[in-house]
Amino acid sequence: METLNFKTNIKTSDDVAAVTLPLNDIEQVDGWNIDTESANKLLTVQTTDNRIADLVQRAISTAGYQAELVTG
């Protein structure tokens, strides 16, 4: 299992609801969580394939939000 982290501009429960379907539609995503209380509004994605960062970013963008992969 791999973990990917993204800085986002997802702030409220309505925002989380807006990205739920697009994220759940990504086959390689085993689970995800958004910490709306953190300064970076951190999205954590558990996956079997760490090469899906672009798919996650597109899913978030489709919902009208931004996600930047945190590396390192």
XYZ file of N, CA and C in Angstrom:
216
model
N 0.845 -1.178 0.000
C 0.000 0.000 0.000
C 0.892 1.243 0.000
N 0.589 2.163 -0.855
C 1.318 3.427 -0.964
C 0.423 4.560 -0.464
N 1.054 5.636 -0.027
C 0.313 6.819 0.421
C 0.797 8.026 -0.361
N -0.149 8.782 -0.919
C 0.141 10.033 -1.612
C -0.506 11.165 -0.821
N 0.198 12.285 -0.704
C -0.327 13.453 -0.003
C -0.382 14.643 -0.949
N -1.462 15.415 -0.826
C -1.676 16.578 -1.677
C -2.110 17.772 -0.833
N -1.538 18.938 -1.113
C -2.067 20.191 -0.583
C -3.285 20.539 -1.430
N -4.375 20.967 -0.788
C -5.582 21.291 -1.540
C -6.175 22.617 -1.068
N -7.200 23.046 -1.762
C -7.986 24.201 -1.329
C -9.396 23.751 -0.932
N -9.507 22.526 -0.458
C -10.774 21.942 -0.007
C -10.947 22.301 1.466
N -11.980 23.085 1.779
C -12.086 23.662 3.121
C -13.291 23.210 3.927
N -14.383 22.856 3.278
C -15.617 22.593 4.004
C -16.153 21.198 3.704
N -17.160 20.786 4.460
C -17.777 19.489 4.209
C -18.460 19.464 2.841
N -18.963 20.604 2.389
C -19.538 20.672 1.036
C -18.462 20.441 -0.027
N -17.266 20.994 0.204
C -16.139 20.772 -0.707
C -15.773 19.286 -0.744
N -15.722 18.669 0.441
C -15.399 17.242 0.521
C -16.440 16.430 -0.249
N -17.699 16.785 -0.074
C -18.771 16.083 -0.785
C -18.602 16.207 -2.295
N -18.137 17.365 -2.756
C -17.971 17.602 -4.190
C -16.878 16.732 -4.803
N -15.861 16.383 -4.032
C -14.757 15.578 -4.576
C -14.914 14.087 -4.293
N -15.902 13.725 -3.494
C -16.059 12.322 -3.098
C -16.260 11.397 -4.293
N -17.213 11.688 -5.146
C -17.474 10.803 -6.289
C -16.281 10.716 -7.241
N -15.682 11.855 -7.630
C -14.518 11.748 -8.527
C -13.367 10.926 -7.930
N -13.110 11.083 -6.632
C -12.035 10.300 -6.012
C -12.407 8.829 -5.905
N -13.655 8.556 -5.540
C -14.086 7.168 -5.406
C -14.136 6.447 -6.743
N -14.210 7.193 -7.833
C -14.242 6.595 -9.170
C -12.868 6.129 -9.656
N -11.808 6.499 -8.958
C -10.462 6.069 -9.358
C -10.231 4.663 -8.817
N -10.120 3.716 -9.715
C -10.037 2.299 -9.352
C -8.892 1.992 -8.387
N -7.750 2.644 -8.580
C -6.560 2.322 -7.777
C -6.584 2.959 -6.378
N -7.586 3.771 -6.077
C -7.678 4.398 -4.758
C -8.361 3.433 -3.800
N -7.649 3.079 -2.727
C -8.195 2.181 -1.713
C -8.874 2.940 -0.587
N -8.524 4.204 -0.435
C -9.117 5.040 0.600
C -8.506 6.417 0.558
N -9.194 7.382 1.146
C -8.669 8.745 1.162
C -9.282 9.515 2.316
N -8.610 10.600 2.704
C -9.075 11.455 3.785
C -8.583 12.870 3.514
N -9.409 13.858 3.859
C -8.992 15.254 3.747
C -9.040 15.878 5.135
N -7.907 16.413 5.571
C -7.827 17.111 6.852
C -8.100 18.592 6.609
N -9.361 18.980 6.726
C -9.743 20.369 6.461
C -9.300 21.306 7.572
N -8.818 20.756 8.686
C -8.337 21.580 9.798
C -6.867 21.967 9.641
N -6.121 21.236 8.824
C -4.695 21.539 8.641
C -4.526 22.759 7.736
N -3.425 23.434 7.885
C -3.151 24.638 7.090
C -3.126 24.331 5.593
N -2.642 23.146 5.229
C -2.525 22.770 3.817
C -3.744 22.019 3.297
N -4.763 21.834 4.149
C -5.972 21.093 3.738
C -5.552 19.785 3.079
N -4.774 18.990 3.821
C -4.072 17.833 3.287
C -5.009 16.693 2.896
N -4.898 16.274 1.643
C -5.578 15.098 1.126
C -4.584 13.945 1.156
N -4.940 12.872 1.857
C -4.123 11.673 1.921
C -4.844 10.565 1.176
N -4.146 9.959 0.223
C -4.733 8.905 -0.610
C -3.947 7.615 -0.410
N -4.666 6.539 -0.085
C -4.053 5.219 -0.014
C -4.328 4.522 -1.343
N -3.271 3.942 -1.900
C -3.386 3.349 -3.232
C -2.465 2.149 -3.385
N -2.785 1.320 -4.336
C -1.910 0.213 -4.701
C -0.946 0.623 -5.800
N -1.111 1.836 -6.330
C -0.306 2.307 -7.462
C 0.066 3.771 -7.235
N 1.312 4.026 -6.862
C 1.734 5.395 -6.555
C 1.915 6.266 -7.791
N 1.572 5.738 -8.966
C 1.686 6.516 -10.200
C 0.386 7.231 -10.568
N -0.570 7.287 -9.649
C -1.883 7.855 -9.976
C -2.036 9.317 -9.569
N -0.964 9.971 -9.220
C -1.056 11.366 -8.778
C -1.789 12.238 -9.797
N -1.492 12.049 -11.075
C -2.166 12.832 -12.120
C -3.675 12.565 -12.138
N -4.068 11.312 -11.946
C -5.494 10.977 -11.911
C -6.189 11.664 -10.739
N -5.532 11.669 -9.600
C -6.097 12.321 -8.416
C -6.229 13.824 -8.663
N -5.191 14.431 -9.210
C -5.230 15.872 -9.477
C -6.322 16.221 -10.478
N -6.502 15.388 -11.509
C -7.571 15.642 -12.482
C -8.947 15.491 -11.850
N -9.116 14.496 -10.980
C -10.398 14.294 -10.307
C -10.747 15.493 -9.441
N -9.769 16.017 -8.722
C -9.986 17.190 -7.868
C -10.285 18.403 -8.741
N -9.553 18.555 -9.830
C -9.765 19.677 -10.743
C -11.152 19.630 -11.376
N -11.595 18.429 -11.759
C -12.925 18.258 -12.342
C -14.012 18.752 -11.396
N -13.785 18.582 -10.106
C -14.752 19.016 -9.090
C -14.623 20.515 -8.797
N -13.609 21.165 -9.391
C -13.460 22.608 -9.213
C -12.462 23.026 -8.148
N -11.577 22.125 -7.760
C -10.591 22.418 -6.709
C -9.180 22.158 -7.213
N -8.217 22.438 -6.362
C -6.822 22.261 -6.737
C -6.162 21.258 -5.780
N -5.215 20.487 -6.301
C -4.434 19.551 -5.488
C -2.998 19.559 -6.008
N -2.077 19.763 -5.091
C -0.647 19.776 -5.424
C 0.043 18.653 -4.669
N 0.702 17.751 -5.388
C 1.383 16.623 -4.790
C 2.489 17.105 -3.858
N 2.497 16.575 -2.653
C 3.553 16.863 -1.682
C 4.591 15.758 -1.808
N 5.816 16.132 -2.134
C 6.873 15.148 -2.310
C 7.884 15.262 -1.180
N 8.603 14.163 -0.985
C 9.684 14.187 -0.013
C 9.353 13.719 1.326
